[in-house]
PDB file of C-alpha atoms in Angstrom:
ATOM      1  CA  MET A   1       5.143   8.321 -15.987  1.00  0.00           C
ATOM      2  CA  SER A   2       8.650   7.195 -16.118  1.00  0.00           C
ATOM      3  CA  GLN A   3       9.914   3.868 -14.764  1.00  0.00           C
ATOM      4  CA  GLU A   4      11.980   5.658 -12.063  1.00  0.00           C
ATOM      5  CA  LYS A   5       9.054   7.475 -10.712  1.00  0.00           C
ATOM      6  CA  LEU A   6       6.876   4.257 -10.781  1.00  0.00           C
ATOM      7  CA  MET A   7       9.583   2.476  -8.663  1.00  0.00           C
ATOM      8  CA  ASN A   8       9.147   5.241  -5.961  1.00  0.00           C
ATOM      9  CA  VAL A   9       5.398   5.050  -5.844  1.00  0.00           C
ATOM     10  CA  LEU A  10       5.162   1.944  -3.443  1.00  0.00           C
ATOM     11  CA  LEU A  11       6.750   2.585  -0.096  1.00  0.00           C
ATOM     12  CA  GLY A  12       6.074  -1.133   1.225  1.00  0.00           C
ATOM     13  CA  PRO A  13       3.549  -3.544   2.096  1.00  0.00           C
ATOM     14  CA  HIS A  14       1.186  -2.769   4.997  1.00  0.00           C
ATOM     15  CA  VAL A  15       1.156  -5.562   7.264  1.00  0.00           C
ATOM     16  CA  SER A  16      -1.913  -6.083   9.634  1.00  0.00           C
ATOM     17  CA  GLU A  17      -4.238  -8.903  10.500  1.00  0.00           C
ATOM     18  CA  LYS A  18      -6.785  -7.344   8.102  1.00  0.00           C
ATOM     19  CA  SER A  19      -4.396  -7.263   5.175  1.00  0.00           C
ATOM     20  CA  ALA A  20      -3.423 -10.864   5.778  1.00  0.00           C
ATOM     21  CA  ARG A  21      -7.095 -11.905   5.842  1.00  0.00           C
ATOM     22  CA  ILE A  22      -7.963 -10.295   2.707  1.00  0.00           C
ATOM     23  CA  ALA A  23      -4.826 -11.481   0.898  1.00  0.00           C
ATOM     24  CA  GLU A  24      -5.924 -15.095   1.669  1.00  0.00           C
ATOM     25  CA  THR A  25      -9.539 -14.624   0.883  1.00  0.00           C
ATOM     26  CA  ALA A  26      -9.982 -11.812  -1.755  1.00  0.00           C
ATOM     27  CA  ASN A  27      -6.662 -12.009  -3.675  1.00  0.00           C
ATOM     28  CA  GLN A  28      -5.962  -8.365  -2.450  1.00  0.00           C
ATOM     29  CA  PHE A  29      -2.952  -6.819  -1.236  1.00  0.00           C
ATOM     30  CA  VAL A  30      -2.329  -3.711   0.813  1.00  0.00           C
ATOM     31  CA  PHE A  31       0.555  -1.212   0.121  1.00  0.00           C
ATOM     32  CA  ARG A  32       1.670   2.067   1.720  1.00  0.00           C
ATOM     33  CA  VAL A  33       2.081   4.427  -1.006  1.00  0.00           C
ATOM     34  CA  ARG A  34       3.171   8.031  -1.599  1.00  0.00           C
ATOM     35  CA  ARG A  35       0.696  10.743  -0.568  1.00  0.00           C
ATOM     36  CA  ASP A  36       0.602  12.236  -4.272  1.00  0.00           C
ATOM     37  CA  ALA A  37       0.172   8.818  -6.065  1.00  0.00           C
ATOM     38  CA  THR A  38      -3.038   8.289  -8.021  1.00  0.00           C
ATOM     39  CA  SER A  39      -4.828   5.035  -8.620  1.00  0.00           C
ATOM     40  CA  THR A  40      -3.341   4.714 -12.229  1.00  0.00           C
ATOM     41  CA  ASP A  41       0.141   5.362 -10.810  1.00  0.00           C
ATOM     42  CA  ILE A  42      -0.328   2.710  -8.219  1.00  0.00           C
ATOM     43  CA  LYS A  43      -1.652   0.268 -10.719  1.00  0.00           C
ATOM     44  CA  ALA A  44       1.291   0.674 -13.163  1.00  0.00           C
ATOM     45  CA  ALA A  45       3.787   0.512 -10.439  1.00  0.00           C
ATOM     46  CA  VAL A  46       2.485  -2.875  -9.027  1.00  0.00           C
ATOM     47  CA  GLU A  47       2.231  -4.219 -12.643  1.00  0.00           C
ATOM     48  CA  LEU A  48       5.917  -3.161 -13.337  1.00  0.00           C
ATOM     49  CA  MET A  49       7.406  -4.311 -10.090  1.00  0.00           C
ATOM     50  CA  PHE A  50       5.742  -7.594  -9.622  1.00  0.00           C
ATOM     51  CA  GLU A  51       4.756  -8.524 -13.252  1.00  0.00           C
ATOM     52  CA  VAL A  52       1.207  -9.243 -12.376  1.00  0.00           C
ATOM     53  CA  LYS A  53      -2.170  -8.038 -13.872  1.00  0.00           C
ATOM     54  CA  VAL A  54      -4.205  -5.761 -11.630  1.00  0.00           C
ATOM     55  CA  ALA A  55      -7.911  -5.804 -11.686  1.00  0.00           C
ATOM     56  CA  ASP A  56      -8.591  -2.633  -9.483  1.00  0.00           C
ATOM     57  CA  VAL A  57      -7.186  -0.282  -7.066  1.00  0.00           C
ATOM     58  CA  ASN A  58      -8.820   1.421  -4.056  1.00  0.00           C
ATOM     59  CA  VAL A  59      -6.801   4.197  -2.214  1.00  0.00           C
ATOM     60  CA  VAL A  60      -7.462   5.279   1.378  1.00  0.00           C
ATOM     61  CA  ASN A  61      -6.127   8.345   3.095  1.00  0.00           C
ATOM     62  CA  VAL A  62      -5.371   7.633   6.621  1.00  0.00           C
ATOM     63  CA  GLY A  63      -5.254  10.569   9.063  1.00  0.00           C
ATOM     64  CA  GLY A  64      -2.512  10.468  11.631  1.00  0.00           C
ATOM     65  CA  LYS A  65      -3.458  10.196  15.430  1.00  0.00           C
ATOM     66  CA  GLN A  66      -2.901  12.711  17.985  1.00  0.00           C
ATOM     67  CA  LYS A  67      -0.578  11.312  20.593  1.00  0.00           C
ATOM     68  CA  ARG A  68       0.903  12.611  23.838  1.00  0.00           C
ATOM     69  CA  PHE A  69       4.662  12.564  24.563  1.00  0.00           C
ATOM     70  CA  GLY A  70       5.111  13.307  28.193  1.00  0.00           C
ATOM     71  CA  GLN A  71       3.483  16.677  28.703  1.00  0.00           C
ATOM     72  CA  ARG A  72       3.510  17.658  24.983  1.00  0.00           C
ATOM     73  CA  LEU A  73       1.003  16.988  22.394  1.00  0.00           C
ATOM     74  CA  GLY A  74       2.084  15.459  19.059  1.00  0.00           C
ATOM     75  CA  ARG A  75       0.533  14.193  15.833  1.00  0.00           C
ATOM     76  CA  ARG A  76       1.609  11.167  13.876  1.00  0.00           C
ATOM     77  CA  GLN A  77       1.993  11.732  10.063  1.00  0.00           C
ATOM     78  CA  ASP A  78      -0.818  11.089   7.648  1.00  0.00           C
ATOM     79  CA  TYR A  79      -0.389   8.405   5.046  1.00  0.00           C
ATOM     80  CA  LYS A  80      -2.060   6.830   2.155  1.00  0.00           C
ATOM     81  CA  LYS A  81      -2.638   3.226   1.512  1.00  0.00           C
ATOM     82  CA  ALA A  82      -3.724   1.243  -1.432  1.00  0.00           C
ATOM     83  CA  TYR A  83      -5.903  -1.964  -1.788  1.00  0.00           C
ATOM     84  CA  VAL A  84      -4.816  -3.679  -4.922  1.00  0.00           C
ATOM     85  CA  ARG A  85      -6.934  -6.520  -6.191  1.00  0.00           C
ATOM     86  CA  LEU A  86      -5.303  -8.904  -8.682  1.00  0.00           C
ATOM     87  CA  ALA A  87      -6.618 -10.497 -11.767  1.00  0.00           C
ATOM     88  CA  PRO A  88      -7.831 -14.127 -11.244  1.00  0.00           C
ATOM     89  CA  GLY A  89      -4.824 -16.517 -11.252  1.00  0.00           C
ATOM     90  CA  GLN A  90      -2.293 -13.805 -10.411  1.00  0.00           C
ATOM     91  CA  SER A  91      -0.450 -13.669  -7.040  1.00  0.00           C
ATOM     92  CA  ILE A  92       2.431 -11.793  -5.210  1.00  0.00           C
ATOM     93  CA  ASP A  93       4.661 -13.375  -2.829  1.00  0.00           C
ATOM     94  CA  LEU A  94       5.525 -10.747  -0.319  1.00  0.00           C
ATOM     95  CA  THR A  95       7.102 -13.165   2.311  1.00  0.00           C
ATOM     96  CA  GLY A  96      10.457 -13.265   0.304  1.00  0.00           C
ATOM     97  CA  THR A  97      10.758 -17.234   0.629  1.00  0.00           C
ATOM     98  CA  GLU A  98      11.391 -19.244  -2.525  1.00  0.00           C
ATOM     99  CA  ALA A  99       9.364 -22.310  -2.909  1.00  0.00           C
TER     100      ALA A  99
END
C-alpha cells in the first residue's frame, strides 16, 4: 500500500476512560480507523506515522446506535476502531505536549 493511502487509514485517537486506562497499563492505544482498513494496513500506518514498532492489532466493528430526533428515528453511523499494542519500550505521545 502506498504512503498516501496509509496516511488516510487512521482517522484519529479514540478518547475514552477505557482507552486512557489501557494506555497506562497495557501500552495499548485506540484509534478510529477507516471502515475498509485491515489489521496489516493499520499496523503499517501506525509504524509509518509514529515511528514505533507495533506488536499486534485488534480490530472492532462498532455498530451505530439508534437515536430519536424529535418524532423521527435516526441512526448513528457505524465505525471501526483498532486496539494497537506497542512493542516493549515503545510509546506514543498523543497529548501533543513536548517534554
